XYZ file of C-alpha atoms in Angstrom:
519
model
C 117.189 65.812 97.235
C 119.547 67.325 94.302
C 118.310 69.498 91.822
C 119.115 68.719 88.275
C 118.737 70.464 84.789
C 116.047 68.097 83.761
C 114.154 68.668 87.108
C 113.933 71.742 88.752
C 111.309 72.032 91.183
C 109.356 75.152 92.358
C 110.140 76.573 95.390
C 106.479 75.183 96.713
C 108.033 71.987 96.649
C 111.653 72.498 97.456
C 111.106 73.947 100.895
C 109.123 71.187 101.933
C 111.867 69.110 101.533
C 113.290 67.664 105.398
C 116.671 69.521 105.332
C 114.730 72.645 104.686
C 112.110 72.300 107.360
C 115.000 71.125 109.597
C 117.033 74.575 108.693
C 114.047 76.888 109.635
C 113.398 75.274 112.352
C 116.575 75.587 113.803
C 116.925 79.138 112.702
C 113.829 79.999 114.620
C 114.551 78.210 117.757
C 118.197 79.297 117.810
C 118.272 82.903 116.504
C 114.704 84.117 117.009
C 114.395 84.851 120.357
C 112.011 81.302 120.541
C 109.919 81.595 123.486
C 107.864 78.275 122.816
C 104.486 77.615 120.730
C 102.536 77.795 123.691
C 103.474 81.300 124.413
C 102.922 82.306 121.120
C 99.663 80.552 120.981
C 98.650 82.630 124.327
C 99.260 85.884 122.818
C 97.692 85.229 119.336
C 94.516 84.423 121.132
C 94.673 87.141 123.514
C 95.197 89.617 119.972
C 92.053 88.714 118.731
C 89.978 89.683 122.198
C 88.182 93.149 122.706
C 90.601 93.796 125.325
C 93.529 94.112 122.762
C 91.495 95.876 119.996
C 90.792 98.577 122.779
C 94.657 98.909 123.241
C 95.174 98.811 119.449
C 92.572 101.737 118.719
C 94.127 103.513 121.666
C 97.591 103.900 119.610
C 98.615 107.102 118.272
C 102.178 107.175 117.420
C 102.466 104.225 115.448
C 100.822 102.855 112.077
C 101.036 99.277 111.136
C 100.409 98.303 107.441
C 98.520 101.191 106.229
C 96.465 100.812 103.452
C 97.614 103.647 101.306
C 101.239 104.525 99.346
C 103.270 107.696 99.701
C 102.911 110.723 97.525
C 105.261 110.517 94.720
C 103.724 106.866 93.724
C 100.496 109.167 92.852
C 102.944 111.825 91.102
C 104.252 109.390 88.857
C 100.796 107.897 88.339
C 99.451 111.339 87.391
C 102.583 112.264 84.941
C 102.590 108.946 82.486
C 98.891 110.207 81.565
C 100.420 112.912 79.617
C 102.091 112.045 75.780
C 105.728 111.367 76.141
C 106.225 112.461 79.680
C 108.847 111.157 81.678
C 108.312 111.325 85.516
C 111.198 112.854 87.159
C 111.556 112.052 91.122
C 113.702 114.446 92.674
C 115.109 111.838 95.485
C 116.951 108.848 96.092
C 117.190 105.826 93.169
C 115.686 103.412 95.964
C 112.730 105.537 96.043
C 111.903 105.804 92.384
C 112.737 101.971 92.358
C 110.069 101.462 94.629
C 107.283 103.232 92.247
C 108.350 101.504 88.947
C 108.073 98.020 90.946
C 104.901 98.805 92.307
C 103.071 99.696 89.185
C 105.016 97.342 87.310
C 103.591 94.222 89.604
C 100.150 95.843 89.516
C 99.765 96.488 85.755
C 102.429 93.696 84.457
C 103.945 96.246 82.433
C 107.225 98.558 82.323
C 106.822 101.960 84.038
C 109.225 104.466 83.023
C 110.688 106.708 85.520
C 113.881 108.955 86.681
C 115.378 109.872 89.556
C 118.236 112.357 90.203
C 119.759 110.213 92.117
C 120.425 112.094 95.399
C 122.754 110.502 98.003
C 124.354 111.470 101.363
C 126.417 114.898 99.924
C 122.867 116.189 98.337
C 121.387 115.740 101.459
C 124.064 117.764 103.113
C 124.868 120.256 100.551
C 121.055 120.273 98.347
C 119.818 118.465 95.456
C 120.733 121.373 92.898
C 123.458 119.746 90.840
C 121.575 116.518 90.999
C 118.521 118.455 89.266
C 121.079 120.058 86.485
C 122.865 116.976 85.631
C 119.520 114.879 86.068
C 117.059 116.595 83.837
C 119.891 116.905 81.007
C 120.629 113.150 81.075
C 116.946 112.750 80.972
C 116.105 114.903 78.107
C 118.641 113.297 76.098
C 118.539 109.931 76.496
C 114.881 109.557 76.586
C 113.800 112.044 74.601
C 110.613 113.233 76.121
C 108.276 115.974 75.200
C 107.512 116.918 78.861
C 109.505 116.022 82.210
C 107.283 116.252 85.340
C 109.357 116.776 88.345
C 108.027 115.525 91.963
C 110.195 114.973 94.992
C 110.521 112.293 97.986
C 111.108 112.624 101.744
C 115.033 113.758 101.226
C 114.174 116.666 99.067
C 111.765 117.887 100.815
C 113.461 117.988 104.462
C 116.086 119.867 103.334
C 114.058 122.296 101.597
C 115.064 122.058 97.892
C 113.166 124.688 95.976
C 111.970 122.916 92.324
C 111.005 126.080 90.560
C 114.320 127.775 91.466
C 116.243 124.649 90.776
C 114.163 123.977 87.317
C 115.077 127.670 86.259
C 118.700 126.839 86.973
C 118.869 123.665 85.150
C 117.489 125.909 82.227
C 120.190 128.486 82.694
C 122.652 125.472 82.672
C 121.308 124.449 79.340
C 120.173 120.787 80.552
C 116.955 121.390 78.713
C 115.806 124.216 76.187
C 114.218 127.358 77.931
C 110.877 126.266 76.097
C 110.675 122.838 76.980
C 107.743 121.863 79.180
C 109.066 121.058 82.903
C 106.029 120.443 85.405
C 106.570 120.332 89.085
C 104.736 119.319 92.362
C 105.999 118.894 95.894
C 105.319 115.974 97.042
C 106.385 114.817 100.324
C 106.364 111.381 101.293
C 106.025 112.042 104.676
C 102.274 113.304 104.983
C 99.391 112.832 102.687
C 99.300 109.468 100.632
C 99.377 108.871 96.879
C 96.294 110.447 96.184
C 97.314 113.602 97.808
C 100.391 113.128 95.127
C 98.123 112.514 92.500
C 96.169 115.598 93.197
C 99.464 118.136 93.783
C 101.124 116.991 90.064
C 97.642 117.158 88.360
C 97.082 120.715 90.025
C 100.834 121.538 88.945
C 99.984 120.292 85.344
C 96.701 122.536 85.103
C 99.340 125.562 86.620
C 101.682 124.885 83.987
C 99.607 125.186 80.992
C 97.176 127.232 82.274
C 98.597 130.098 83.940
C 102.038 129.816 82.585
C 103.406 129.022 86.164
C 107.017 127.925 84.865
C 107.485 130.908 82.383
C 107.415 128.152 79.627
C 104.360 129.276 78.252
C 102.144 132.241 78.613
C 98.955 132.384 80.777
C 95.978 131.450 78.721
C 93.040 133.647 77.905
C 89.748 131.430 78.383
C 86.981 130.917 75.503
C 84.855 128.779 76.725
C 83.364 126.309 73.900
C 81.209 123.107 74.434
C 83.773 120.421 75.351
C 84.254 118.552 78.863
C 87.144 117.449 80.522
C 87.760 114.519 82.776
C 89.682 113.221 85.369
C 89.696 109.579 86.514
C 92.097 110.339 89.917
C 94.290 107.583 90.818
C 92.400 104.305 90.161
C 93.919 100.661 90.024
C 91.600 99.970 86.960
C 92.531 102.592 84.702
C 93.350 101.031 81.476
C 89.787 99.416 81.828
C 87.885 102.353 83.239
C 89.322 104.845 80.596
C 88.302 102.960 78.175
C 84.624 102.811 79.257
C 84.505 106.032 79.796
C 85.696 106.847 76.600
C 83.133 104.632 75.045
C 80.365 106.121 76.902
C 81.048 109.494 75.973
C 81.562 108.675 72.476
C 78.006 106.660 72.523
C 76.737 110.063 74.245
C 78.678 112.083 71.339
C 80.106 114.154 73.663
C 82.991 116.393 73.148
C 85.795 115.328 75.871
C 89.089 115.761 76.904
C 90.437 112.423 79.342
C 92.790 115.005 81.478
C 95.846 112.397 82.141
C 95.083 109.340 80.078
C 97.484 106.547 81.170
C 95.220 103.467 79.614
C 97.858 102.754 77.063
C 101.058 103.199 78.495
C 100.071 100.409 80.624
C 98.727 98.111 78.328
C 101.154 97.976 75.360
C 100.896 95.288 72.985
C 103.688 92.411 72.272
C 104.780 93.111 69.135
C 108.110 93.447 69.460
C 108.309 97.460 69.663
C 109.339 98.620 73.015
C 107.063 101.535 73.828
C 108.262 103.903 76.611
C 105.912 106.483 75.725
C 102.354 105.373 74.320
C 98.994 107.359 74.025
C 98.087 109.751 76.621
C 96.934 113.458 76.721
C 98.556 115.457 74.349
C 100.474 118.759 75.294
C 98.250 120.744 72.885
C 94.886 118.934 74.754
C 96.109 119.766 78.245
C 96.433 123.268 77.118
C 93.461 123.756 75.336
C 91.661 121.899 78.194
C 91.497 125.395 79.649
C 88.571 126.538 77.354
C 86.355 123.585 78.495
C 83.155 124.504 80.284
C 83.453 121.779 82.791
C 85.614 119.326 84.408
C 83.881 116.075 85.730
C 86.208 114.056 88.295
C 85.202 110.611 89.105
C 87.347 110.737 92.521
C 86.240 113.814 94.686
C 89.230 113.230 97.122
C 91.808 112.696 95.045
C 91.359 115.604 93.209
C 90.556 118.188 95.531
C 93.179 120.969 95.291
C 93.213 119.996 91.179
C 89.338 120.847 90.995
C 89.605 123.778 93.312
C 92.490 125.318 90.801
C 90.225 124.583 87.856
C 87.291 126.134 89.508
C 89.128 129.439 89.860
C 89.451 129.479 86.121
C 85.764 129.764 85.687
C 84.467 126.115 84.726
C 81.963 124.141 86.652
C 83.459 121.592 88.634
C 81.785 118.033 89.643
C 83.484 115.439 91.640
C 82.002 111.720 92.377
C 83.205 108.988 94.533
C 84.151 106.504 92.329
C 81.026 105.598 91.074
C 79.914 101.959 91.243
C 76.533 100.534 90.999
C 73.044 101.762 89.490
C 72.676 105.154 91.623
C 76.467 106.073 91.136
C 76.449 105.588 87.615
C 73.070 107.203 87.200
C 74.191 110.408 88.735
C 77.307 110.606 86.658
C 75.708 110.066 83.080
C 72.893 112.511 84.377
C 75.318 115.143 85.026
C 77.228 114.597 81.611
C 73.901 115.056 79.830
C 73.007 118.001 81.866
C 76.474 119.700 81.246
C 76.598 118.913 77.530
C 73.214 118.908 76.806
C 73.456 115.188 74.767
C 70.765 112.697 75.685
C 71.553 109.298 77.350
C 71.336 106.987 74.505
C 69.138 103.618 74.505
C 71.829 101.372 74.211
C 73.194 102.951 77.820
C 69.604 102.472 79.104
C 69.269 98.830 78.373
C 72.942 98.459 79.696
C 71.120 99.678 82.767
C 68.379 97.156 82.643
C 70.815 94.397 82.135
C 72.220 95.441 85.648
C 69.322 95.762 87.537
C 68.149 91.988 85.798
C 71.459 90.813 87.109
C 71.270 91.907 90.715
C 67.435 90.657 90.462
C 68.643 87.065 89.569
C 71.677 87.417 92.467
C 70.118 89.464 95.066
C 69.295 86.426 97.427
C 72.752 85.380 97.621
C 73.999 88.645 98.787
C 71.294 89.791 100.921
C 72.306 90.304 104.537
C 76.219 89.111 103.742
C 78.491 91.490 106.004
C 81.448 93.132 104.399
C 84.427 94.861 105.528
C 85.660 97.330 102.891
C 89.164 98.901 102.945
C 91.139 101.194 100.907
C 91.302 104.452 99.019
C 88.304 106.898 100.285
C 86.519 107.264 96.721
C 86.469 103.715 96.202
C 85.503 102.683 100.135
C 82.346 105.036 99.498
C 81.341 103.587 95.677
C 81.628 100.063 96.701
C 79.728 100.710 100.159
C 76.965 102.461 98.184
C 76.838 99.398 95.719
C 76.715 96.714 98.234
C 73.840 98.769 99.996
C 72.206 98.304 96.665
C 72.534 94.887 96.706
C 71.312 94.265 99.959
C 74.395 93.651 101.596
C 75.669 95.254 105.035
C 79.046 97.325 104.723
C 79.908 96.547 108.305
C 83.149 98.136 108.331
C 84.542 100.493 105.917
C 88.047 101.939 106.755
C 90.300 104.187 104.581
C 93.783 104.937 106.251
C 93.748 108.464 103.825
C 90.469 109.285 104.923
C 89.453 112.382 106.842
C 86.382 113.683 108.700
C 85.102 115.129 105.967
C 84.988 111.590 103.841
C 83.838 109.624 107.263
C 81.044 111.947 107.711
C 79.986 111.865 104.030
C 80.317 107.832 104.508
C 78.080 107.455 107.520
C 75.352 109.896 105.543
C 74.986 107.439 102.940
C 74.838 104.528 106.046
C 72.042 106.423 107.611
C 70.113 106.966 104.237
C 69.860 102.877 104.084
C 68.398 100.242 106.501
C 71.119 97.940 105.757
C 73.536 100.814 106.852
C 72.422 100.362 110.388
C 75.306 99.361 112.737
C 77.775 100.098 110.038
C 80.930 102.149 111.029
C 83.335 104.437 109.487
C 87.462 104.573 110.166
C 89.195 107.411 108.528
C 92.747 107.309 109.378
C 92.650 103.538 110.671
C 95.107 100.970 109.032
C 94.862 96.764 108.616
C 96.300 96.345 112.362
C 92.730 97.932 113.137
C 90.917 96.378 110.594
C 92.457 92.797 111.941
C 90.891 93.481 115.450
C 87.688 94.513 113.741
C 87.618 91.197 111.906
C 88.140 89.076 115.403
C 85.556 91.000 117.840
C 82.761 91.950 114.687
C 83.174 89.421 112.249
C 81.986 89.726 108.496
C 81.511 87.639 105.906
C 83.808 88.983 103.214
C 86.416 91.721 102.834
C 86.769 94.014 99.552
C 90.194 95.450 99.135
C 93.120 95.257 97.808
C 96.164 92.451 97.701
C 97.329 93.285 101.055
C 94.136 91.628 102.875
C 95.327 88.187 101.793
C 97.356 88.066 105.144
C 93.774 89.192 107.140
C 92.172 86.388 104.863
C 94.526 83.791 106.335
C 94.804 84.998 110.007
C 90.824 85.694 110.451
C 89.383 83.353 107.974
C 87.536 86.460 106.474
C 87.892 85.652 102.549
C 88.804 88.531 100.572
C 87.402 90.022 97.451
C 90.274 91.358 95.466
C 88.869 95.269 94.408
C 91.378 98.254 94.506
C 94.998 99.103 94.451
C 97.385 97.061 94.419
C 96.677 93.749 93.167
C 99.819 91.927 92.602
C 98.995 88.278 93.644
C 96.110 88.081 90.196
C 96.734 89.221 86.979
C 94.978 91.322 84.608
C 91.989 92.728 86.792
C 93.000 96.263 85.522
C 92.100 95.677 82.269
C 88.103 95.400 82.885
C 86.169 98.350 84.064
C 84.349 98.830 87.025
C 82.613 101.938 86.626
C 79.021 102.675 84.233
C 76.896 99.774 84.117
C 79.028 97.380 82.247
C 81.903 97.866 85.012
C 79.266 97.596 87.881
C 78.747 94.245 86.493
C 82.142 93.379 86.483
C 81.966 93.859 90.508
C 78.762 92.268 90.741
C 80.413 89.023 89.172
C 83.474 89.239 91.239
C 81.390 89.276 94.263
C 79.141 86.718 93.327
C 82.163 84.550 92.241
C 83.553 84.613 96.156
C 80.152 84.155 97.477
C 79.811 80.805 95.628
C 83.248 79.635 95.905
C 82.763 79.794 99.856
C 79.401 78.207 99.628
C 81.417 75.644 97.648
C 83.987 75.157 100.178
C 81.902 74.621 102.868
C 79.742 72.297 101.146
C 81.692 69.485 99.712
C 82.761 66.486 102.201
C 81.299 63.674 100.598
C 78.249 62.267 102.542
C 78.352 64.988 105.379
C 78.250 68.437 104.099
C 77.492 68.149 100.502
C 73.442 68.784 100.961
C 74.099 72.211 99.195
C 77.110 71.281 96.862
C 74.676 72.444 93.821
C 75.416 72.193 90.187
C 72.868 75.054 89.998
C 73.194 78.358 92.008
């Protein structure tokens, strides 16, 4: 059927037309090493067996669909949390296009980031000239107050020295000598996006507190009564940071959000383009050295940064993406202890409402089996909440988790009767999880958008929580931290449970005995 300007069909309809189906079938049989449907089915069925799982878990040199991204992505996330700060990635344009599009697809907002545009000649001769020209152009065109430099694989493999390159660029006049340029080495071939976040935050702390780049003097710490807050790499940063601000203001806490990117990824559509919006001011970043303590919501995402901060004499306290009653309790009690501020009645009531909501719905979650995947802290927080709800987090998998994380989650599982038989998998990927879902099935998965292929393949319903979420809109605007955020997570879980109940009971006269209006 020919398309016309009056009727242009969506691709869902268009590619179901006979001519397109014939084209695809011809392509499959003649150009894709076609072996026949029977052989495809035989091999596919074999990959669902315990025999295949054993082979799958024995692999060492191959990663298939890891539940992580690379370091520079986390570096960009950290950088945009500061006032008029432009992320500058020393590497190729293609890499930076990926980081920008990845964030834009999740947050549905433009993400500003520039590249030093390294190509083959830079790979041979080094990227100094790219740094000199790139910093000059970025400073002149985009007028930032600070530039945060990170690296990709190419720059790291050839050994480019960021500190020396930035000093050379300043001597050449690319930017003024006093202009703030922070840097962090973030090789994409090791670690993950949480490592890149940590390295960049550590670099920003050292820049402002230790005069690392020579732009500012090392600050003498004069302790005050404020606290610093680090959110970590968080796909819900818009909703979560605003919820944390609300909590701190209810408690009367003097605080600095160190890396506040809640506004830059939630700009209004009012006719004005905001390349930069909100963010921790550079003055706040410097004065944060005087705080009495720094609180991190993600321990495994901020290990180096917290160690650096602790070296400056501050108390550091780390949590694991606190979701639920116990996690939020610990967070609020720590804030109260450190600041001397009482937990207000308003938050106590919010806690009671969450307890009430859990009581209302616990029968529907009790005994349900879950597989959880994502970043280490997120997995811990969600597993703890599932245990509180009476569910069983049977498989907990973090590709970027380490042995320390694995032991901590195992201790959590061992502390609850609902954790019996549940297992933790550090360093495993989503192809490992696929095997587990076939050989040890669960009722639901919790994780990011990439789990939708596992949902289709294994039939395990997916509850979308984490980063990235590309195929649903605006989840990042709602918090998942605090009692209010925990309520949001509870509702997400329950909605999926009820959706699946309805799908399983909706055949009139056969299965609709439980197709209820009231749940």
